[in-house]
Tab-separated table of C-alpha atoms in Angstrom:
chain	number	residue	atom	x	y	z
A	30	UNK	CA	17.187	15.313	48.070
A	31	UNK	CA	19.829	13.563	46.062
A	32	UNK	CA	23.893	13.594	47.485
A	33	UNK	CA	25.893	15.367	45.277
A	34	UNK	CA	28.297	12.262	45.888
A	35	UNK	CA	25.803	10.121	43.984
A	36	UNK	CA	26.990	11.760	40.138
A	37	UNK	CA	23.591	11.580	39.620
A	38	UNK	CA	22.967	14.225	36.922
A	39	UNK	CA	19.449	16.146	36.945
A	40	UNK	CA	18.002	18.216	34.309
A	41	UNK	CA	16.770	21.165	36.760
A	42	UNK	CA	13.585	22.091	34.994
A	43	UNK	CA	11.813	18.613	34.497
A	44	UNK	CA	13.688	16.419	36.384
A	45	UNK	CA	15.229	14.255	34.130
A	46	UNK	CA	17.757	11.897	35.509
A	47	UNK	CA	20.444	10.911	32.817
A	48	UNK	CA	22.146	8.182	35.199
A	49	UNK	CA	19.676	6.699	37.179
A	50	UNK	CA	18.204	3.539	36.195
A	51	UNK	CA	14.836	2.833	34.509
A	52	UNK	CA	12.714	2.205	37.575
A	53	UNK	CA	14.323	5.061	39.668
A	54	UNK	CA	14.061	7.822	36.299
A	55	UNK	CA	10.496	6.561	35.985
A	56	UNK	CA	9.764	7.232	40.077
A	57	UNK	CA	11.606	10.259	39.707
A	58	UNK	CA	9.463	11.603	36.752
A	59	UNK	CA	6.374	10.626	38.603
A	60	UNK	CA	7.264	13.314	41.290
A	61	UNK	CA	7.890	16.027	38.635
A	62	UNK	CA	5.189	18.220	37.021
A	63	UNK	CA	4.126	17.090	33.670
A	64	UNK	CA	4.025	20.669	32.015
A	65	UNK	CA	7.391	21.078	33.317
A	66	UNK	CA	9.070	18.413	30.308
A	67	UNK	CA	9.817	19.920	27.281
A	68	UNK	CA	12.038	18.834	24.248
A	69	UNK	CA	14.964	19.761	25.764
A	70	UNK	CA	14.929	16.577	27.504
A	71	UNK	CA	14.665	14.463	24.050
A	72	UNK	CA	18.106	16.300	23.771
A	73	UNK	CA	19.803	14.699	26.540
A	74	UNK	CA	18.521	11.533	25.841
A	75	UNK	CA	19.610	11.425	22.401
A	76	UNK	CA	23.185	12.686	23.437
A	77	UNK	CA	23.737	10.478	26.255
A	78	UNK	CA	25.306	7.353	25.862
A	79	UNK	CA	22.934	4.780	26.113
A	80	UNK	CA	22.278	1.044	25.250
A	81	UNK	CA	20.525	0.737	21.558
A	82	UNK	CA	17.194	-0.680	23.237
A	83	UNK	CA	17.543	1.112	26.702
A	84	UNK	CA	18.018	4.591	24.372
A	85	UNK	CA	15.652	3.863	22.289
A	86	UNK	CA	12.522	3.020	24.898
A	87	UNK	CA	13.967	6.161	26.859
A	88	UNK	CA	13.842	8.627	23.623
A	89	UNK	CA	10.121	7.485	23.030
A	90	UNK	CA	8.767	7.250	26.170
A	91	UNK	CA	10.060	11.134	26.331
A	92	UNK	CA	8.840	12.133	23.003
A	93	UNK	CA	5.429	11.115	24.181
A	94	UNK	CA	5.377	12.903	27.658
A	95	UNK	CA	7.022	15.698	25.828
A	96	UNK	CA	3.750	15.497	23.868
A	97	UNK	CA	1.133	15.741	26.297
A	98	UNK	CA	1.907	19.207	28.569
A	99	UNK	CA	4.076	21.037	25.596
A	100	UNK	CA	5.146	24.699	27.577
A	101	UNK	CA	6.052	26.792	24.641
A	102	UNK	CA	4.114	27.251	21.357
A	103	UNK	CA	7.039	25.924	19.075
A	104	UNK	CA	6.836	22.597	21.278
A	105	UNK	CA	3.015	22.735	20.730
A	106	UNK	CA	3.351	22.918	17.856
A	107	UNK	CA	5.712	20.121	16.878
A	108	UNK	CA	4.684	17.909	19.691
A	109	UNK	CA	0.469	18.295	19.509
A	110	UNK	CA	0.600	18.532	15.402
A	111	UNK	CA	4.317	17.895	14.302
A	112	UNK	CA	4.339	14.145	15.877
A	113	UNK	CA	0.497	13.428	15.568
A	114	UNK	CA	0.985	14.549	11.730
A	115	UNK	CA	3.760	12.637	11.512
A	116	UNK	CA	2.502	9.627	13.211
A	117	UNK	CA	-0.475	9.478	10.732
A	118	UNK	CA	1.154	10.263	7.789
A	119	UNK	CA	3.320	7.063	8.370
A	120	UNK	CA	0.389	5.019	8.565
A	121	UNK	CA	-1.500	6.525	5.560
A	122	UNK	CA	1.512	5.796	3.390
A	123	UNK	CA	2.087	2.212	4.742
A	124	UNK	CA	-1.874	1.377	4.253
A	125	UNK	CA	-2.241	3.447	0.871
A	126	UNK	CA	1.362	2.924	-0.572
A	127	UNK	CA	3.153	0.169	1.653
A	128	UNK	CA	6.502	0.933	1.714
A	129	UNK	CA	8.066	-1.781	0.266
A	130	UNK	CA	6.513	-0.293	-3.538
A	131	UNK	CA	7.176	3.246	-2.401
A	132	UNK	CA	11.053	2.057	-2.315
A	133	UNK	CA	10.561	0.265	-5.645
A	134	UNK	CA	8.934	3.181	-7.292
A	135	UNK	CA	11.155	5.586	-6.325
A	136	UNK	CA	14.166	3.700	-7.418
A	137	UNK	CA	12.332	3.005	-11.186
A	138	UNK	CA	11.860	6.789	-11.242
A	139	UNK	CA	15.056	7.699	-10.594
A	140	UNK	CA	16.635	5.021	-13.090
A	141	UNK	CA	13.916	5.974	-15.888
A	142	UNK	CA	14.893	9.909	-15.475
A	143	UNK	CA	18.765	8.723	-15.499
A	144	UNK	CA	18.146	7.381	-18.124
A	145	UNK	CA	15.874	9.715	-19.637
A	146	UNK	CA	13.587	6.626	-20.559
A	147	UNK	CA	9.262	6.903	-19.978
A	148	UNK	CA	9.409	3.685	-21.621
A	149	UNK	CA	11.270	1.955	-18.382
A	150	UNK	CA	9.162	3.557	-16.328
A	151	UNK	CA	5.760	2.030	-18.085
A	152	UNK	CA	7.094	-1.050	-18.255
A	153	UNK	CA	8.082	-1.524	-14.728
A	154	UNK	CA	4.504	-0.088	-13.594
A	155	UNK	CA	2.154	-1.295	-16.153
A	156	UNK	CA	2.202	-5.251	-15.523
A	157	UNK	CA	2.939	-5.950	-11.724
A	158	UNK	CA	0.084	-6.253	-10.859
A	159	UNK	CA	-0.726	-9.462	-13.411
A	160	UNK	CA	2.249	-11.070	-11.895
A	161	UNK	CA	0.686	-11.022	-8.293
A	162	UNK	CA	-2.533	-11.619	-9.495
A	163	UNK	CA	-1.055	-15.127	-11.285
A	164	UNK	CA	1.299	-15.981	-8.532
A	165	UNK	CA	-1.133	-15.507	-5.537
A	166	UNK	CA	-4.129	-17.418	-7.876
A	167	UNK	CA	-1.783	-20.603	-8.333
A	168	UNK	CA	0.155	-20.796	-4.564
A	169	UNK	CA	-1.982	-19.566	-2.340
A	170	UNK	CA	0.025	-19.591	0.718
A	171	UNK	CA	1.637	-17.205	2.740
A	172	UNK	CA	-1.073	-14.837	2.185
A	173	UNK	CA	-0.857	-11.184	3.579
A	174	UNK	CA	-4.308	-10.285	2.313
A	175	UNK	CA	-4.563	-6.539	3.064
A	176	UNK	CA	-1.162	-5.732	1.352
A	177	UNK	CA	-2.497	-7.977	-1.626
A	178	UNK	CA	-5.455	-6.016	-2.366
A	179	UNK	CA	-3.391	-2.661	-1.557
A	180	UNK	CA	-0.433	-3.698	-3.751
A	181	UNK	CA	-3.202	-4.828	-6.631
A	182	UNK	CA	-5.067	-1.429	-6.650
A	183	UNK	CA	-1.671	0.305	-6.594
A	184	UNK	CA	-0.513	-0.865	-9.737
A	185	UNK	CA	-3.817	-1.408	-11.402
A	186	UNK	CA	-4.646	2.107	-10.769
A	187	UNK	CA	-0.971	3.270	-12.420
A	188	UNK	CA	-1.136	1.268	-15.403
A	189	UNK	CA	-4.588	2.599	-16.400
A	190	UNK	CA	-3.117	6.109	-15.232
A	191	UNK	CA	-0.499	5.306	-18.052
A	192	UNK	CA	-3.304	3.793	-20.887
A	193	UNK	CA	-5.544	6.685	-20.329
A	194	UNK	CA	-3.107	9.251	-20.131
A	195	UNK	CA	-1.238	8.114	-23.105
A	196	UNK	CA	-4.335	7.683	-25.244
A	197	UNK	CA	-6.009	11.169	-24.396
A	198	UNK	CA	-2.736	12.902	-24.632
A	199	UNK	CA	-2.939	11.661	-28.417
A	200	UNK	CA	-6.416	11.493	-29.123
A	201	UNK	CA	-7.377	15.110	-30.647
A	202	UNK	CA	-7.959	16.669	-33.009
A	203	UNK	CA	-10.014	13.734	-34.390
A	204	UNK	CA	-11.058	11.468	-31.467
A	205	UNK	CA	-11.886	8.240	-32.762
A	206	UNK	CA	-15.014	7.579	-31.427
A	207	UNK	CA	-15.238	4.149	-31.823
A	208	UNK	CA	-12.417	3.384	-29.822
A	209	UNK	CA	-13.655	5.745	-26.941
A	210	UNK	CA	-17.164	4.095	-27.174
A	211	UNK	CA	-15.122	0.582	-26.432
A	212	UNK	CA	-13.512	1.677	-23.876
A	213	UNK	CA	-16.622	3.139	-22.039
A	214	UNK	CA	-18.547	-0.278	-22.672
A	215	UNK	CA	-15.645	-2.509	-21.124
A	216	UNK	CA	-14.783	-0.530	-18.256
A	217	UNK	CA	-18.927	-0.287	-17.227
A	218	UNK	CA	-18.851	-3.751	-17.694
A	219	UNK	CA	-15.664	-4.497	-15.898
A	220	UNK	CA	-16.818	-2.007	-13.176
A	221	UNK	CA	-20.461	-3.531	-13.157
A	222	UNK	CA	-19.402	-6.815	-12.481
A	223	UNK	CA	-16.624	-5.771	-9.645
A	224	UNK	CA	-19.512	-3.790	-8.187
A	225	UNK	CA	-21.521	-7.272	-8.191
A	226	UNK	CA	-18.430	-9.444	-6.437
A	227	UNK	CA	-17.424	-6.649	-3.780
A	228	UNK	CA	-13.512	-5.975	-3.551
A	229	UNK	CA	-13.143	-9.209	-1.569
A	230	UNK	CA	-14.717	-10.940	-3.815
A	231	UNK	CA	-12.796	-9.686	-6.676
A	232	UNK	CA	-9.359	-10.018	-5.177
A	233	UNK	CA	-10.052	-14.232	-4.747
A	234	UNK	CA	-11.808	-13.482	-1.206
A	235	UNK	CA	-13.289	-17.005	-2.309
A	236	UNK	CA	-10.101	-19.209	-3.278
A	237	UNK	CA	-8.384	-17.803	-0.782
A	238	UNK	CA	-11.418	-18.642	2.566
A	239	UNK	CA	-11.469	-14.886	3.400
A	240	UNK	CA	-15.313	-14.850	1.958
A	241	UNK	CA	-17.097	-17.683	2.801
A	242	UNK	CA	-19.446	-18.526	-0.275
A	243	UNK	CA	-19.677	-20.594	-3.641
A	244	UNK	CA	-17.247	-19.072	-6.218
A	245	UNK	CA	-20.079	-18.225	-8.862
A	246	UNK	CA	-22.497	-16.740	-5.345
A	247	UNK	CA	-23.228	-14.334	-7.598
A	248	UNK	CA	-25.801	-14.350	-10.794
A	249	UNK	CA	-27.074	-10.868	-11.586
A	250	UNK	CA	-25.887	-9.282	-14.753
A	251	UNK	CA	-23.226	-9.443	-15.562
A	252	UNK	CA	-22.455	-13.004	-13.855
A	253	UNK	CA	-24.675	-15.500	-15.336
A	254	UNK	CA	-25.022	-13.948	-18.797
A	255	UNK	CA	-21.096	-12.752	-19.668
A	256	UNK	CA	-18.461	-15.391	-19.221
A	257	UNK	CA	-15.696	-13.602	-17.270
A	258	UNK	CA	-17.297	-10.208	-17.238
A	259	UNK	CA	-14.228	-8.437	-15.637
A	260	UNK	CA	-11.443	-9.511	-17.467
A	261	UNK	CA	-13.512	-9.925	-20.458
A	262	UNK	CA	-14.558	-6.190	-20.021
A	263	UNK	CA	-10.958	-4.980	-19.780
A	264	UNK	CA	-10.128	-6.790	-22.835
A	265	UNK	CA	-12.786	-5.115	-24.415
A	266	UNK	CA	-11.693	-1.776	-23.099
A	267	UNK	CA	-8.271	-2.157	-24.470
A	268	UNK	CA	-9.162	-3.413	-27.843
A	269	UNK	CA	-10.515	0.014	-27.685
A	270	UNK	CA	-8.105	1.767	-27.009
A	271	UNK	CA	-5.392	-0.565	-29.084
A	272	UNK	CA	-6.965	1.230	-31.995
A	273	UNK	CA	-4.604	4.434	-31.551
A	274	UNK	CA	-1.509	3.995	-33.705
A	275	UNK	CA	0.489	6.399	-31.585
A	276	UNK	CA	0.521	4.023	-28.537
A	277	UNK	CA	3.540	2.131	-27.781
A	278	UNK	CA	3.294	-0.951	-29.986
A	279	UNK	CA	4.023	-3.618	-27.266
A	280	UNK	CA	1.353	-1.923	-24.612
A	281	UNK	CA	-2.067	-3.013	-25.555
A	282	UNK	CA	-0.640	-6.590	-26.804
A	283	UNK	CA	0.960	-7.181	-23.298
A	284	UNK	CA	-2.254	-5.745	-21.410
A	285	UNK	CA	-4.464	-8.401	-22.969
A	286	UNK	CA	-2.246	-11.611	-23.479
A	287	UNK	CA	-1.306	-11.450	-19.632
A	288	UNK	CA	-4.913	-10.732	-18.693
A	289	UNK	CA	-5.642	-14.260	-20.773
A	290	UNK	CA	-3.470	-15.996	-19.666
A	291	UNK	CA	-5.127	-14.916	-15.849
A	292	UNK	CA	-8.617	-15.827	-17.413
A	293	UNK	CA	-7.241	-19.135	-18.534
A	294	UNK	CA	-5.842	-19.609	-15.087
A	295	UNK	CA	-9.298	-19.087	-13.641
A	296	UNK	CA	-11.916	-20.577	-16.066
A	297	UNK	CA	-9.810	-24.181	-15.257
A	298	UNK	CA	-8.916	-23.140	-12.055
A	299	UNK	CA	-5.474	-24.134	-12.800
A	300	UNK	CA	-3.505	-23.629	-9.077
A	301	UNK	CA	-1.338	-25.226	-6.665
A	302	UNK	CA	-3.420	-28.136	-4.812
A	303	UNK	CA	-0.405	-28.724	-2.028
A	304	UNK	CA	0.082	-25.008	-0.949
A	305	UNK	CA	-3.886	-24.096	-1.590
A	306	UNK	CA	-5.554	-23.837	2.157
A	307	UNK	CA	-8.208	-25.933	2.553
A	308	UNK	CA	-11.416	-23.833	2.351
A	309	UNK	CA	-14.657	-24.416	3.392
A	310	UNK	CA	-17.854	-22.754	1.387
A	311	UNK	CA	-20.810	-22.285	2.400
């Protein structure tokens, strides 16, 4: 048993010594029943005084044995769902989201309802995406692939939420069938010919060494009959939809000179030679 000249301070239930050092609170929790630690002993470790890093590794090493032999139902049920839910959660937004654009976006939706202004907000979500596709295409170094295609989808998948929304919101009473029919040609084609390359091979898996073939591996329709079939389906898609007068003026324009200018960036593979990789095809 521990001298009560010692100051050694024990939570009675679990165990839990406040004072004692690392190795001796880890020997000491060895000895003590695991269903006996509860969250009361994420309290005392949050209140006492500790070291940043020393606090920290104690408060999470406790949060997980807190986890695994929860006594009461309200610890059950934050411990085995609360912190497994959590932990998940965190995860899904970083791989979905990243957390770098959930920062940004929140910060252009609060400025654009300050400033009671939808036109910020589409401007600051319709285009991003161009920029990284240009800027990784030409450098080329430095490359955090994952958040690249993640980032890419993200804000390719809000500016079409913006196009489509905008042009169906507008669209009756009189659809103009023409410019859906466009749209529904350039998008198959667009999504034909990403079906054909894979998302690797779409998001310059090639240029980049992540897929390891020729950059034209691939010849069935679309490829070796439409030059560019992706961007040139897009293009198509938006002249489409460019046809309705009550979208903003500058949208359609912008969508298509910035896709050219990525189109003209690829058919003469224009891109940094010094900070390219070196890649190997096979």
């Amino acid at each position: 048993s521990l001298s009560s000249h010692t100051h050694i301070h024990t939570n009675t239930t679990s165990g839990f010594c406040l004072d004692c050092t690392p190795s001796a609170r880890l020997n000491m929790k060895a000895k003590t029943p695991k269903s006996s630690f509860h969250v009361v002993d994420l309290v005392e470790t949050v209140n006492h005084p500790l070291p940043d890093s020393q606090r920290y590794n104690q408060l999470f090493r406790a949060l997980f044995l807190a986890t695994i032999a929860p006594k009461s139902a309200l610890n059950k049920a934050f411990s085995a769902y609360g912190v497994v839910f959590g932990t998940k959660l965190v995860n899904s937004v970083e791989m979905f989201v990243g957390y770098d654009n959930l920062a940004y976006l929140v910060a252009v939706c609060v400025l654009s309802y300050a400033l009671n202004s939808y036109t910020l907000l589409l401007v600051a979500t319709s285009f991003v995406h161009y920029f990284q596709y240009i800027t990784l295409y030409y450098y080329r170094c430095n490359v955090r692939y994952g958040a690249f295609k993640r980032d890419s989808l993200l804000f390719k998948t809000l500016a079409l939420i913006h196009l489509i929304g905008l042009y169906a919101w507008g669209m009756f009473p009189e659809p103009d069938w023409v410019g859906i029919g466009l749209a529904a040609v350039g998008y198959t084609l667009s999504g034909l010919a990403t079906l054909r390359l894979g998302i690797n091979g779409t998001y310059f898996g090639i240029e980049l060494g992540f897929v390891h073939k020729q950059k034209n591996f691939v010849q069935t329709f679309p490829y070796g009959v439409v030059p560019h079939p992706m961007i040139l389906g897009q293009i198509i898609a938006l002249i489409g939809l460019g046809r309705a007068a009550y979208l903003p003026g500058f949208l359609v324009p912008a969508h298509i000179a910035l896709y050219t200018v990525h189109m003209i960036q690829e058919e003469f593979d224009i891109f940094n030679k010094q900070t390219a990789p070196a890649i190997k095809q096979d």
